[in-house]
PDB file of C-alpha atoms in Angstrom:
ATOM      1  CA  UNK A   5       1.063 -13.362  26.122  1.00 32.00           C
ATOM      2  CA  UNK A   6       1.413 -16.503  23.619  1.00 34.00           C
ATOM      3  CA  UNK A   7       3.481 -15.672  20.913  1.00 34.00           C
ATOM      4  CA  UNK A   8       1.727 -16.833  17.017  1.00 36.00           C
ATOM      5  CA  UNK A   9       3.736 -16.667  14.081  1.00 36.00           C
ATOM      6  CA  UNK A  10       1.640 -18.052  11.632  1.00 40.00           C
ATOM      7  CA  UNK A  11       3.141 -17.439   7.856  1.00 41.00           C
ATOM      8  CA  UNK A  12       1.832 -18.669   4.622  1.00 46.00           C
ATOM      9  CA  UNK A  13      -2.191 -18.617   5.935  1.00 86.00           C
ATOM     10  CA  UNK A  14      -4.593 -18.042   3.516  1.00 93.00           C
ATOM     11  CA  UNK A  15      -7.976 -16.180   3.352  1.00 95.00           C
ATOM     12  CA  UNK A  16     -10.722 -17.056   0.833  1.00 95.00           C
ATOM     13  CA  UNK A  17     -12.889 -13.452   0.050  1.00 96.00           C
ATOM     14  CA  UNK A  18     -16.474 -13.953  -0.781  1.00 95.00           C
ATOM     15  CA  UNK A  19     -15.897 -13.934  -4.147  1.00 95.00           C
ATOM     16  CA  UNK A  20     -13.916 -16.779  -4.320  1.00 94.00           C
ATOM     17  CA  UNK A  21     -10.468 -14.850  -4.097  1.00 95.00           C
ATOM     18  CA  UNK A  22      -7.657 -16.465  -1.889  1.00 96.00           C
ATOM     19  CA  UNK A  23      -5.626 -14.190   0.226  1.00 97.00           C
ATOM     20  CA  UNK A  24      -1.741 -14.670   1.439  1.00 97.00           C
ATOM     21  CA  UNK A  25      -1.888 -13.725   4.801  1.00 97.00           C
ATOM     22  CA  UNK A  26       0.861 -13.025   7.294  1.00 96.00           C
ATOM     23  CA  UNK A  27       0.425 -13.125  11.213  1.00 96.00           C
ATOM     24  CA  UNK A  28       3.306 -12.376  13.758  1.00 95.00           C
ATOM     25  CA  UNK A  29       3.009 -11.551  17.467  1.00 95.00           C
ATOM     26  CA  UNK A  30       1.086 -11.839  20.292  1.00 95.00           C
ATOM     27  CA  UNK A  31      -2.462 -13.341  19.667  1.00 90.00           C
ATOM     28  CA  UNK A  32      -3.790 -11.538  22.577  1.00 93.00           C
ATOM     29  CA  UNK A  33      -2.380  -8.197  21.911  1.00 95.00           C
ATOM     30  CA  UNK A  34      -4.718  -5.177  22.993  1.00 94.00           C
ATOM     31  CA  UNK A  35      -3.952  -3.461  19.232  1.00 97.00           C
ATOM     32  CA  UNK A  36      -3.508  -5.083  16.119  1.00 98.00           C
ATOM     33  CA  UNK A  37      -2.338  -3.865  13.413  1.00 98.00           C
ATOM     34  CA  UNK A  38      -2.770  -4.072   9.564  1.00 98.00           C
ATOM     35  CA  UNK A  39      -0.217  -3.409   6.897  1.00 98.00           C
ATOM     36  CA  UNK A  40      -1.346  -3.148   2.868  1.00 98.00           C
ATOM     37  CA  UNK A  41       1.174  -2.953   0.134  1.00 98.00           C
ATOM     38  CA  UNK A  42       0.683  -0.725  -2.849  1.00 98.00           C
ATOM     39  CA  UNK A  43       0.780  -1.690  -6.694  1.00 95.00           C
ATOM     40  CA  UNK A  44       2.674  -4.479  -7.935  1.00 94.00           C
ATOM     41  CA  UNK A  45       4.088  -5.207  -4.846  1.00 97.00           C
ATOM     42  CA  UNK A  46       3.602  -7.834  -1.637  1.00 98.00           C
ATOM     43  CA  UNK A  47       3.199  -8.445   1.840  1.00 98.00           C
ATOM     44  CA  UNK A  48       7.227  -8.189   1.512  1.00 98.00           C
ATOM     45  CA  UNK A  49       7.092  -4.439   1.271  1.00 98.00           C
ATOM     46  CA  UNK A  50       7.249  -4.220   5.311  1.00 98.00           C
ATOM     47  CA  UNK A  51       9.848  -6.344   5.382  1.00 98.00           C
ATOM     48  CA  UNK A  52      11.971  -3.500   6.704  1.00 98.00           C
ATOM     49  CA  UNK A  53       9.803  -2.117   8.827  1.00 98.00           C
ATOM     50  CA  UNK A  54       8.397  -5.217  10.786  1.00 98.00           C
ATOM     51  CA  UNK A  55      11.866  -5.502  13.098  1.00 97.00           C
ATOM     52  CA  UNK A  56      11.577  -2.071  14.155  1.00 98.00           C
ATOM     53  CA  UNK A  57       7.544  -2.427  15.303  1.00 97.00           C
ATOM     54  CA  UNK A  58       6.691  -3.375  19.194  1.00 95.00           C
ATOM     55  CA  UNK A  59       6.980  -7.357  19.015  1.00 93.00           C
ATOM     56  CA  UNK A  60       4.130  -7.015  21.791  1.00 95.00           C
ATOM     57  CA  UNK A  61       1.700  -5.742  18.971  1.00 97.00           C
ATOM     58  CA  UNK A  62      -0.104  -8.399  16.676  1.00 97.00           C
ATOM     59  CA  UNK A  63       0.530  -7.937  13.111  1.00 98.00           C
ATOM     60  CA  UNK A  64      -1.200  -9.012   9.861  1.00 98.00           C
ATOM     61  CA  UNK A  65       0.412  -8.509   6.404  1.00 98.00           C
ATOM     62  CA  UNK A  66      -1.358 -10.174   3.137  1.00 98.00           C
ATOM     63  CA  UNK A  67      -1.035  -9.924  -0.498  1.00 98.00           C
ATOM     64  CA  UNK A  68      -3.390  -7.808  -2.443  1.00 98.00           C
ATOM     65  CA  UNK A  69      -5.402 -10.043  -4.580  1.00 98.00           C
ATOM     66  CA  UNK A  70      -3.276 -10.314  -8.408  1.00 96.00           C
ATOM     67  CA  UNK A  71       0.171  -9.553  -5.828  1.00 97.00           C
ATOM     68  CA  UNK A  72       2.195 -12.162  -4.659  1.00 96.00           C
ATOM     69  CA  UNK A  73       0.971 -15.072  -3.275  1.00 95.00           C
ATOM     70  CA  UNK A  74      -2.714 -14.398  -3.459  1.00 97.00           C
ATOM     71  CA  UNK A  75      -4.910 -15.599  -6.849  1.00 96.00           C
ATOM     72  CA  UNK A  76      -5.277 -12.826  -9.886  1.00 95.00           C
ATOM     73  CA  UNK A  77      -7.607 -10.485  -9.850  1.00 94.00           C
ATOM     74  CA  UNK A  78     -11.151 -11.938 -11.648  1.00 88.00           C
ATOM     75  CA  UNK A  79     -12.425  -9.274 -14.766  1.00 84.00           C
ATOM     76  CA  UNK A  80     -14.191  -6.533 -12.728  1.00 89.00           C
ATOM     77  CA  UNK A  81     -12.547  -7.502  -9.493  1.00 92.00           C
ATOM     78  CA  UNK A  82      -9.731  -5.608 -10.206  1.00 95.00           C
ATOM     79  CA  UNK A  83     -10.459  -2.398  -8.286  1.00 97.00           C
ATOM     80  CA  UNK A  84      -9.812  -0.259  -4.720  1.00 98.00           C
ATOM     81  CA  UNK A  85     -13.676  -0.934  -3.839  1.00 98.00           C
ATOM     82  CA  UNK A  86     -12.556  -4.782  -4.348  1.00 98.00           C
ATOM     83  CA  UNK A  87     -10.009  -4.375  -2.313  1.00 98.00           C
ATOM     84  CA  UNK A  88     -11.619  -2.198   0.645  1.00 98.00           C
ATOM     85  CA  UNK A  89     -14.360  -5.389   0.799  1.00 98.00           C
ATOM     86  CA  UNK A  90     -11.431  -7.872   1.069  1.00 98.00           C
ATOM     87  CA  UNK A  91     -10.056  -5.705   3.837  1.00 98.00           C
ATOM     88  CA  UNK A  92     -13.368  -5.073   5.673  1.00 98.00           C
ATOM     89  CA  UNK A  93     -13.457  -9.115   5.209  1.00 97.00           C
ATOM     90  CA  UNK A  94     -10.366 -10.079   6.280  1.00 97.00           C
ATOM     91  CA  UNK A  95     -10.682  -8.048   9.442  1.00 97.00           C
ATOM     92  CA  UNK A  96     -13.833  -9.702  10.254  1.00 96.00           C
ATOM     93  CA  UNK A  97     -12.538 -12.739   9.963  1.00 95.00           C
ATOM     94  CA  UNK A  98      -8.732 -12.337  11.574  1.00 96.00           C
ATOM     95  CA  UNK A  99      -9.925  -9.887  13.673  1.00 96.00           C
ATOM     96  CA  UNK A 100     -13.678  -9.841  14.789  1.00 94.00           C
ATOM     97  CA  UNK A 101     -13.230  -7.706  18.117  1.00 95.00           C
ATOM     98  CA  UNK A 102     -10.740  -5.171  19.571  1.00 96.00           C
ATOM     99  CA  UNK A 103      -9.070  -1.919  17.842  1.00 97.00           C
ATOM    100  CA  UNK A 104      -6.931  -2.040  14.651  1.00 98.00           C
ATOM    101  CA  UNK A 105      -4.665   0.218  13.254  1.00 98.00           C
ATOM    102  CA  UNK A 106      -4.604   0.692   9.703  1.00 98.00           C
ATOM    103  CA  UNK A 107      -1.498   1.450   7.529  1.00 98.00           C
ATOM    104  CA  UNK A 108      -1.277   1.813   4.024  1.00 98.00           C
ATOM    105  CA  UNK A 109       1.249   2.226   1.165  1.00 98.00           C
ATOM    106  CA  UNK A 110       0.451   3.902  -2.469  1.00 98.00           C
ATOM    107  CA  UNK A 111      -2.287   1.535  -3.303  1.00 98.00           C
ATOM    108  CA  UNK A 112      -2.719   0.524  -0.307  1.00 98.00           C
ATOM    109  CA  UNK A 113      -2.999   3.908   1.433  1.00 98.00           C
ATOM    110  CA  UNK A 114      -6.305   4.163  -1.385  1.00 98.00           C
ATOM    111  CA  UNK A 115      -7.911   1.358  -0.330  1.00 98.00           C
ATOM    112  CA  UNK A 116      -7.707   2.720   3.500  1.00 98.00           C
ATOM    113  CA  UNK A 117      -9.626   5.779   1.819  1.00 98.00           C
ATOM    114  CA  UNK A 118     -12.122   3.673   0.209  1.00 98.00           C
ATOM    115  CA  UNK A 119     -12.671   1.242   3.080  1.00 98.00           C
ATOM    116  CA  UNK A 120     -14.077   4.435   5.170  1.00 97.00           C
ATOM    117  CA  UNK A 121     -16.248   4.982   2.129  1.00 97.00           C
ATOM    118  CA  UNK A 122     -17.613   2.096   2.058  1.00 97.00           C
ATOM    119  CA  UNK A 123     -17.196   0.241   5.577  1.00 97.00           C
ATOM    120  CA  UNK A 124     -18.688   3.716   7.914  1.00 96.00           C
ATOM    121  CA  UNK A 125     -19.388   1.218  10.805  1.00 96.00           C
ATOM    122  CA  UNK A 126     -16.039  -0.396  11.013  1.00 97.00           C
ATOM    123  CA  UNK A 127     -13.925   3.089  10.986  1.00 95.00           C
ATOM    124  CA  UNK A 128     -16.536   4.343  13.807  1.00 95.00           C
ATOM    125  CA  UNK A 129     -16.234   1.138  15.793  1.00 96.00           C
ATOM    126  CA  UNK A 130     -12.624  -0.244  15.188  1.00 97.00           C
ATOM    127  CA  UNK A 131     -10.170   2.073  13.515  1.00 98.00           C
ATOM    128  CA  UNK A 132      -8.121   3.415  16.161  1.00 98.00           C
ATOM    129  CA  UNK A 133      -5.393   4.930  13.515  1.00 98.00           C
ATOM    130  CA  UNK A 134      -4.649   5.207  10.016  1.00 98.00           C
ATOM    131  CA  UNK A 135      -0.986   5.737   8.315  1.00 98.00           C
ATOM    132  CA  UNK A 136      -0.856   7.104   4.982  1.00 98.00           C
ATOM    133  CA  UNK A 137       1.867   6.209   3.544  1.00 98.00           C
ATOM    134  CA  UNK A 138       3.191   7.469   0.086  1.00 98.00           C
ATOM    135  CA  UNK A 139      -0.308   7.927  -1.361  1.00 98.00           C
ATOM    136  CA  UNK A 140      -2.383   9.942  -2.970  1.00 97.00           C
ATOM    137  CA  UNK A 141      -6.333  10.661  -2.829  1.00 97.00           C
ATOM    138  CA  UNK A 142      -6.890  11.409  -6.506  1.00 93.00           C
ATOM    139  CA  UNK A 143      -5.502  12.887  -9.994  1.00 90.00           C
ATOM    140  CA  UNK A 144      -3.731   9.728 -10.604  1.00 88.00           C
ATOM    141  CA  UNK A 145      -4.644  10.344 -14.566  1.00 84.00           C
ATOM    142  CA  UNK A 146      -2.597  12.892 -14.112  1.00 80.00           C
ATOM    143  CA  UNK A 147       0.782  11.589 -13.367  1.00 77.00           C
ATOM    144  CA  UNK A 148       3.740  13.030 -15.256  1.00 66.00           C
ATOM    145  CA  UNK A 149       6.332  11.373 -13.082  1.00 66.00           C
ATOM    146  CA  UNK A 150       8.101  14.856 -12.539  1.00 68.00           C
ATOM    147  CA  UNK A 151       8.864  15.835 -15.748  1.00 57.00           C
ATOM    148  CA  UNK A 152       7.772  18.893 -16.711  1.00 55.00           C
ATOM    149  CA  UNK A 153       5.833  20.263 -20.480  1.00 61.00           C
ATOM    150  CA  UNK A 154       5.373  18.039 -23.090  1.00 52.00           C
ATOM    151  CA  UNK A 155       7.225  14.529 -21.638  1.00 48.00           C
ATOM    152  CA  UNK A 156       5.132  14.893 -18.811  1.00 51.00           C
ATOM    153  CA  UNK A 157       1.669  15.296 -21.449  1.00 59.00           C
ATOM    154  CA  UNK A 158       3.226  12.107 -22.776  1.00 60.00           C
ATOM    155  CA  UNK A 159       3.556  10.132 -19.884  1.00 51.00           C
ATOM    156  CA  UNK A 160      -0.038  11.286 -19.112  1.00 59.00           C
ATOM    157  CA  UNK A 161      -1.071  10.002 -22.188  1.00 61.00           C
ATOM    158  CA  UNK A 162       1.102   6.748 -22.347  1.00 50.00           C
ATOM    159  CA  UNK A 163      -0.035   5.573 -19.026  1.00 65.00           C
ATOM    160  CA  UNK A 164      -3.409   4.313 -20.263  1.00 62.00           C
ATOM    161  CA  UNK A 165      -1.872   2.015 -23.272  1.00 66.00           C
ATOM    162  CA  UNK A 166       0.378   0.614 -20.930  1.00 61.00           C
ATOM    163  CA  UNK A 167      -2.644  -0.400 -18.620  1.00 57.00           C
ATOM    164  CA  UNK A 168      -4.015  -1.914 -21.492  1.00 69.00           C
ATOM    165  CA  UNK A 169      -1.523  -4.272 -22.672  1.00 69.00           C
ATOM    166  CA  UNK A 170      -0.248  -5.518 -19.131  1.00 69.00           C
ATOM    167  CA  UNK A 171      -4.288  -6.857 -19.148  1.00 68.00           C
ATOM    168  CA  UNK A 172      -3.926  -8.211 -22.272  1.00 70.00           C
ATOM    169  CA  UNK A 173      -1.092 -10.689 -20.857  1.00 67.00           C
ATOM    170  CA  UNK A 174      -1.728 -14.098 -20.056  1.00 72.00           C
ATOM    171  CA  UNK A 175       1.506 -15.018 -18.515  1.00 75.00           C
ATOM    172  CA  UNK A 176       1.841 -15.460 -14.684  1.00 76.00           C
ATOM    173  CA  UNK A 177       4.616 -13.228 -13.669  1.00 74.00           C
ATOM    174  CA  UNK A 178       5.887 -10.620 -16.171  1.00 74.00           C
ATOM    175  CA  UNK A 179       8.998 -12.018 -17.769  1.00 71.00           C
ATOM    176  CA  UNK A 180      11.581  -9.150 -17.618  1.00 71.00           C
ATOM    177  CA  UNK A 181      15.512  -9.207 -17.187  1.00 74.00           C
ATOM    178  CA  UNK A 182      15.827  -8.337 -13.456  1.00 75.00           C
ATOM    179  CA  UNK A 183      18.808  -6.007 -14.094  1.00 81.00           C
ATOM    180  CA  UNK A 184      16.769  -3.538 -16.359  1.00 80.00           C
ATOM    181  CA  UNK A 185      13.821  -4.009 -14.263  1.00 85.00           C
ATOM    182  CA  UNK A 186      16.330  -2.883 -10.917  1.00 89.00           C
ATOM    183  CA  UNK A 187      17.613  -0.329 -12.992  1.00 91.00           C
ATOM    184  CA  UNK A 188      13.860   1.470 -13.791  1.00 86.00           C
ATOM    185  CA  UNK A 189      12.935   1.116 -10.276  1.00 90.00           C
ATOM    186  CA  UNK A 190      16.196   2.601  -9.081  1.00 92.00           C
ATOM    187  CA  UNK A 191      15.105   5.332 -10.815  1.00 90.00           C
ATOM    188  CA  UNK A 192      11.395   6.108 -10.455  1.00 91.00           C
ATOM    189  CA  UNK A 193      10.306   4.797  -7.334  1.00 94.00           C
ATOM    190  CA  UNK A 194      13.329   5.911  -5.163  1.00 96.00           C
ATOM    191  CA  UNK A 195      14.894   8.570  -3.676  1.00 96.00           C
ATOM    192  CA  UNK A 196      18.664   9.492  -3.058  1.00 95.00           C
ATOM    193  CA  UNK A 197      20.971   6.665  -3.089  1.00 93.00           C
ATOM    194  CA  UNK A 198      18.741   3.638  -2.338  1.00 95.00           C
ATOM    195  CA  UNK A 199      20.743   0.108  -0.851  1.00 95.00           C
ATOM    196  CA  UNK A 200      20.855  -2.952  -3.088  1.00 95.00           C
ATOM    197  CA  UNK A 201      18.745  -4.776  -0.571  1.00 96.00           C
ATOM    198  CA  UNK A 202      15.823  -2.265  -1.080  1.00 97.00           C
ATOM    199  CA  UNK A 203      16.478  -1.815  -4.481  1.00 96.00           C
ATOM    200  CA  UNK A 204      16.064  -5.699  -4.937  1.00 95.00           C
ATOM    201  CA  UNK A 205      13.302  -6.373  -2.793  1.00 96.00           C
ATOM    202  CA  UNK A 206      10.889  -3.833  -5.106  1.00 96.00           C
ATOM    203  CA  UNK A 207      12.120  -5.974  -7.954  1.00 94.00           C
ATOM    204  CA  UNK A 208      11.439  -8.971  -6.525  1.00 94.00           C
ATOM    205  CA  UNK A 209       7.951  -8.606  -5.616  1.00 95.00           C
ATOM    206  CA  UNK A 210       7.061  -6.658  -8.684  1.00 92.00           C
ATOM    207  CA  UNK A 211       8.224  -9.242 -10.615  1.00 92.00           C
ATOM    208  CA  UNK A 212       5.731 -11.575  -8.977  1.00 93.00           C
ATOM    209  CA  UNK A 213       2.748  -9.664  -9.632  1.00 93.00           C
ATOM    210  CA  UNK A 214       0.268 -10.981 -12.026  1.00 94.00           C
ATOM    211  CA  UNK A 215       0.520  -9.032 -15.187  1.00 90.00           C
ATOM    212  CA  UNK A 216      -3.093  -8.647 -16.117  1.00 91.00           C
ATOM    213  CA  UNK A 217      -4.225  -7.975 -12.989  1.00 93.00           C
ATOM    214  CA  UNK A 218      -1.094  -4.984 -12.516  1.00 90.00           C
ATOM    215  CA  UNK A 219      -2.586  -3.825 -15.746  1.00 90.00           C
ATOM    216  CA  UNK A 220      -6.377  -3.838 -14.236  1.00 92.00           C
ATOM    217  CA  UNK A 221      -5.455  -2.180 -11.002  1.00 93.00           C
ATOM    218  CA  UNK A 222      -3.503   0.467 -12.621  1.00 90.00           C
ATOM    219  CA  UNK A 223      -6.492   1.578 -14.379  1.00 92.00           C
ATOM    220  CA  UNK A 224      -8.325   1.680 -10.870  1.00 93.00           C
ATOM    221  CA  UNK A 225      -5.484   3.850  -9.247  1.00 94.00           C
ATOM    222  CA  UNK A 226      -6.132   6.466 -12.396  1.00 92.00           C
ATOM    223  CA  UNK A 227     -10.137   6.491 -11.495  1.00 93.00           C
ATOM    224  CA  UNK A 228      -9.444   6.704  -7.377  1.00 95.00           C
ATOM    225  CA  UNK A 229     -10.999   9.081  -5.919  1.00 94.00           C
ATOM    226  CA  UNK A 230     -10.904   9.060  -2.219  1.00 94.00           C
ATOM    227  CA  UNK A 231     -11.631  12.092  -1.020  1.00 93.00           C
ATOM    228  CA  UNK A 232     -15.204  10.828   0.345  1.00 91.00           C
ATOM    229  CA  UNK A 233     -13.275   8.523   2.356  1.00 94.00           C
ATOM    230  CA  UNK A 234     -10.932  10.709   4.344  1.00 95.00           C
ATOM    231  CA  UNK A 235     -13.876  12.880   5.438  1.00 93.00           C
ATOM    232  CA  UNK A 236     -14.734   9.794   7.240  1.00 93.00           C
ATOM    233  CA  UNK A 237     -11.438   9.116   9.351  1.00 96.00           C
ATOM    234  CA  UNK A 238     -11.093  12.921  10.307  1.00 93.00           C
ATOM    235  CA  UNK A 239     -11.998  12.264  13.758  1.00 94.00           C
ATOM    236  CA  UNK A 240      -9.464   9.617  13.490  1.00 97.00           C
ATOM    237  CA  UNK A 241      -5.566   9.470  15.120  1.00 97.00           C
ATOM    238  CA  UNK A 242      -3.618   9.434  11.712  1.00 98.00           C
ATOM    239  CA  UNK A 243      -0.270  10.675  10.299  1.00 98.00           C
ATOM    240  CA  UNK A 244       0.325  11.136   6.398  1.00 98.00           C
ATOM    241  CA  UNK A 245       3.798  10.082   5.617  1.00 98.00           C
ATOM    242  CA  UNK A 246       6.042  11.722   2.186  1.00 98.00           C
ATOM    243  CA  UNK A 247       8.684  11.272   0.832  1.00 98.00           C
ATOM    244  CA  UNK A 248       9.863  14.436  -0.976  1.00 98.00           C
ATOM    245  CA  UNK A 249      11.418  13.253  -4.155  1.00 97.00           C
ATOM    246  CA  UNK A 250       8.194  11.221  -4.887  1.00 96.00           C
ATOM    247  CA  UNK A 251       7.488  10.745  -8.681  1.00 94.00           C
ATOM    248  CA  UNK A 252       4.552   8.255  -8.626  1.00 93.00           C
ATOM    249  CA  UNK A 253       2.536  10.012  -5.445  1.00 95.00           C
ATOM    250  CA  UNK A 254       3.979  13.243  -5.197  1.00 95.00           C
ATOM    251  CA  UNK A 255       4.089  15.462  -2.095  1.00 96.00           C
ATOM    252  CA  UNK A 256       0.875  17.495  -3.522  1.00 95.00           C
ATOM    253  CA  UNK A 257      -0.853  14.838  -2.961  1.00 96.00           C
ATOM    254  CA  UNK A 258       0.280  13.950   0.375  1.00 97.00           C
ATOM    255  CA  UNK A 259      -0.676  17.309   1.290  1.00 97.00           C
ATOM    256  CA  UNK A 260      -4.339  17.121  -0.024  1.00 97.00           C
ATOM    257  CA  UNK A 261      -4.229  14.004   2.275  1.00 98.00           C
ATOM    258  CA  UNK A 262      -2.971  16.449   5.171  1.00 97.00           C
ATOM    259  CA  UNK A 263      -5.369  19.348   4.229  1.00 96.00           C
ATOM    260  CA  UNK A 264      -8.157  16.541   4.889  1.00 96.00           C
ATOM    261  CA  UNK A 265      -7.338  15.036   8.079  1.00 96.00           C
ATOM    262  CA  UNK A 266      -6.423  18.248   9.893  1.00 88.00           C
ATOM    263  CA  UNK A 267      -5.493  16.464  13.030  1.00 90.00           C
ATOM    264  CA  UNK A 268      -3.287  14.066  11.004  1.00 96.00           C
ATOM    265  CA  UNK A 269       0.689  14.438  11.659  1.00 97.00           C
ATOM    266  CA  UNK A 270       1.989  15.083   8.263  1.00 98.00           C
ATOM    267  CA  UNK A 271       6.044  13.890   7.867  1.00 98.00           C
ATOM    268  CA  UNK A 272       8.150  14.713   4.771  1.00 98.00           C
ATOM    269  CA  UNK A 273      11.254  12.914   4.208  1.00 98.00           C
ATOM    270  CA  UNK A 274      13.835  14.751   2.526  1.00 98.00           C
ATOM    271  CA  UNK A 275      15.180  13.129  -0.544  1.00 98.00           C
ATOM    272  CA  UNK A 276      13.273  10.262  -0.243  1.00 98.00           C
ATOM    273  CA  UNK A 277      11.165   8.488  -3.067  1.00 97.00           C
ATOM    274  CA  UNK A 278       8.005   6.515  -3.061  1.00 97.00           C
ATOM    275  CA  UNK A 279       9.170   3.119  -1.433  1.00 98.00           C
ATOM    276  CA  UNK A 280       9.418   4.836   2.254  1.00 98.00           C
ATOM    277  CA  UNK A 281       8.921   1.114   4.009  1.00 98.00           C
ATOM    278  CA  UNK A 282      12.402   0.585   2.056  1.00 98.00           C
ATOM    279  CA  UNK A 283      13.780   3.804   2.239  1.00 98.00           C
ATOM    280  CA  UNK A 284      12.864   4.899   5.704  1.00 98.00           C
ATOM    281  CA  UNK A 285      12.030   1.767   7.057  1.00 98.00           C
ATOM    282  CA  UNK A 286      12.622   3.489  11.198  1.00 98.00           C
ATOM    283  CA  UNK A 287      10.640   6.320  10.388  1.00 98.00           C
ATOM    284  CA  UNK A 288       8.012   4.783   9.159  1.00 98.00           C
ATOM    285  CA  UNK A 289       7.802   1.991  12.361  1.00 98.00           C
ATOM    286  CA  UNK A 290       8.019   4.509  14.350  1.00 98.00           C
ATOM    287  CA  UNK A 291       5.309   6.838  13.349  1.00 98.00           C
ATOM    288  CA  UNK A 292       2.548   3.577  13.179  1.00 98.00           C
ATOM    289  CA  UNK A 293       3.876   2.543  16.642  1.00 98.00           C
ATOM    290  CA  UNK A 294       2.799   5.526  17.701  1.00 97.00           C
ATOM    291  CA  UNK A 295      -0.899   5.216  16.583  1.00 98.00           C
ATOM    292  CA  UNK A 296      -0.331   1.691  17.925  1.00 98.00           C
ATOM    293  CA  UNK A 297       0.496   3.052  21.582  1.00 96.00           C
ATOM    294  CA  UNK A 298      -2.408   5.972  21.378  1.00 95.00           C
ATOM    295  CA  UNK A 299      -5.159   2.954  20.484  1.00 94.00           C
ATOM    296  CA  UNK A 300      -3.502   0.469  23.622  1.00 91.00           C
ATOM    297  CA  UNK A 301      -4.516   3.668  25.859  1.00 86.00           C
ATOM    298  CA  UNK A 302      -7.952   3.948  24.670  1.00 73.00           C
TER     299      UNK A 302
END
């Protein structure tokens, strides 16, 4: 096999959108794999997990467009459907024959939804697995972030305005002190005792995110609706991945996820939070390796 590590490629969308894109191992591998990031975050997300994957299995990470190192999002290009065409794209282009194995995280776990939605032909002829990974298939409007009665109705209802003026920004990274932004994150996107190195690499790539475009896409995650999708992949070798102190995708809506793909394995991960390629970086490797190894078979 020839070993490619090819880091800081880029991918231009139809649209005109340019694409970070990651490649590491073998160009000839029989499987290769895809790995999306979720909201405000980067191809850095699987930083964790990457040294625990097969190095015999080609991988691509990229940055969502309005994420790291990829353009912002243009007005109306800021949504999952966007994103499931710059997927569908990208593997066209990066990939144009052989199985792939999808895995997602939060946002990206929703585009992997809406890519079966939209892209039938490519699940049917190419998807060999799907991870779900900390993500949800709807009801996003709904998010209290675990707190119960009337805080909760408020967080419901403060969501929206929050959307709203991260779109109004016309800065290029949001300009926040890192130690209050570490010290949010610590507490609503992770679990029980997160490291400083996890802690810090959520920071870092959130604070690299394109404001307007965060603001944009988090109005897309409250309209998802992917339901549609996962009745596409059911015939599909997936596993649906939780962590169980969750705030932003919480394990109902892993299990909706589960209750769709009835073959799917379905993993919790006790007092874990929503950054499981952080928090259980292992786990998580070794759960996609394991769609990895079922499509090398096929």
């Amino acid at each position: 096999m020839t070993a490619v590590v090819s880091p800081g490629r880029q991918f231009v969308t139809s649209d005109g959108a340019t694409l970070h894109v990651e490649q590491s191992g073998p160009a000839d591998s029989a499987v290769t794999l895809l790995l999306v990031h979720g909201w405000t975050q980067d191809h850095r997300t699987w930083d964790f997990v990457l040294p625990h994957l097969d190095p015999g299995v080609r991988v691509l990470r990229y940055d969502l467009r309005g994420h790291g190192g990829s353009s912002p999002a243009r007005p109306g290009g800021a949504t999952i459907a966007r994103l499931a065409d710059d997927l569908a794209e990208l593997i066209a282009d990066r990939v144009p024959d052989g199985p792939v194995v999808l895995a997602g995280h939060s946002m990206g776990g929703m585009t992997l939804m809406v890519l079966a939605e939209r892209h039938p032909a490519l699940v049917r002829e190419r998807l060999a697995g799907a991870a779900f990974v900390a993500t949800s298939s709807g009801d996003m409007d709904k998010l209290t972030l675990g707190f119960p009665g009337l805080v909760g109705r408020g967080v419901t209802r403060f969501e929206p305005r929050v959307a709203r003026l991260l779109a109004r920004l016309r800065s290029d990274t949001l300009r926040l002190r890192p130690g209050m932004v570490r010290s949010g994150a610590r507490r609503l996107v992770f679990g029980v005792r997160p490291g400083r190195a996890q802690v810090d690499s959520v920071v870092g790539q959130l604070l690299a995110a394109h404001p307007a475009s965060a603001g944009m896409f988090l109005d897309a995650i409250a309209a998802h609706r992917g339901v549609g999708g996962l009745g596409a992949l059911c015939d599909v070798p997936s596993v649906v991945l939780a962590g169980e102190k969750d705030r932003l995708c919480p394990l109902a809506h892993a299990k909706v996820i589960a209750d769709e793909l009835p073959h799917a394995e379905f993993v919790r991960f006790p007092g874990a939070g929503h950054m499981l390629p952080q928090e259980r970086p292992f786990e998580v490797a070794r759960r996609i390796s394991a769609l990895v190894r079922t499509a090398a078979l096929k």
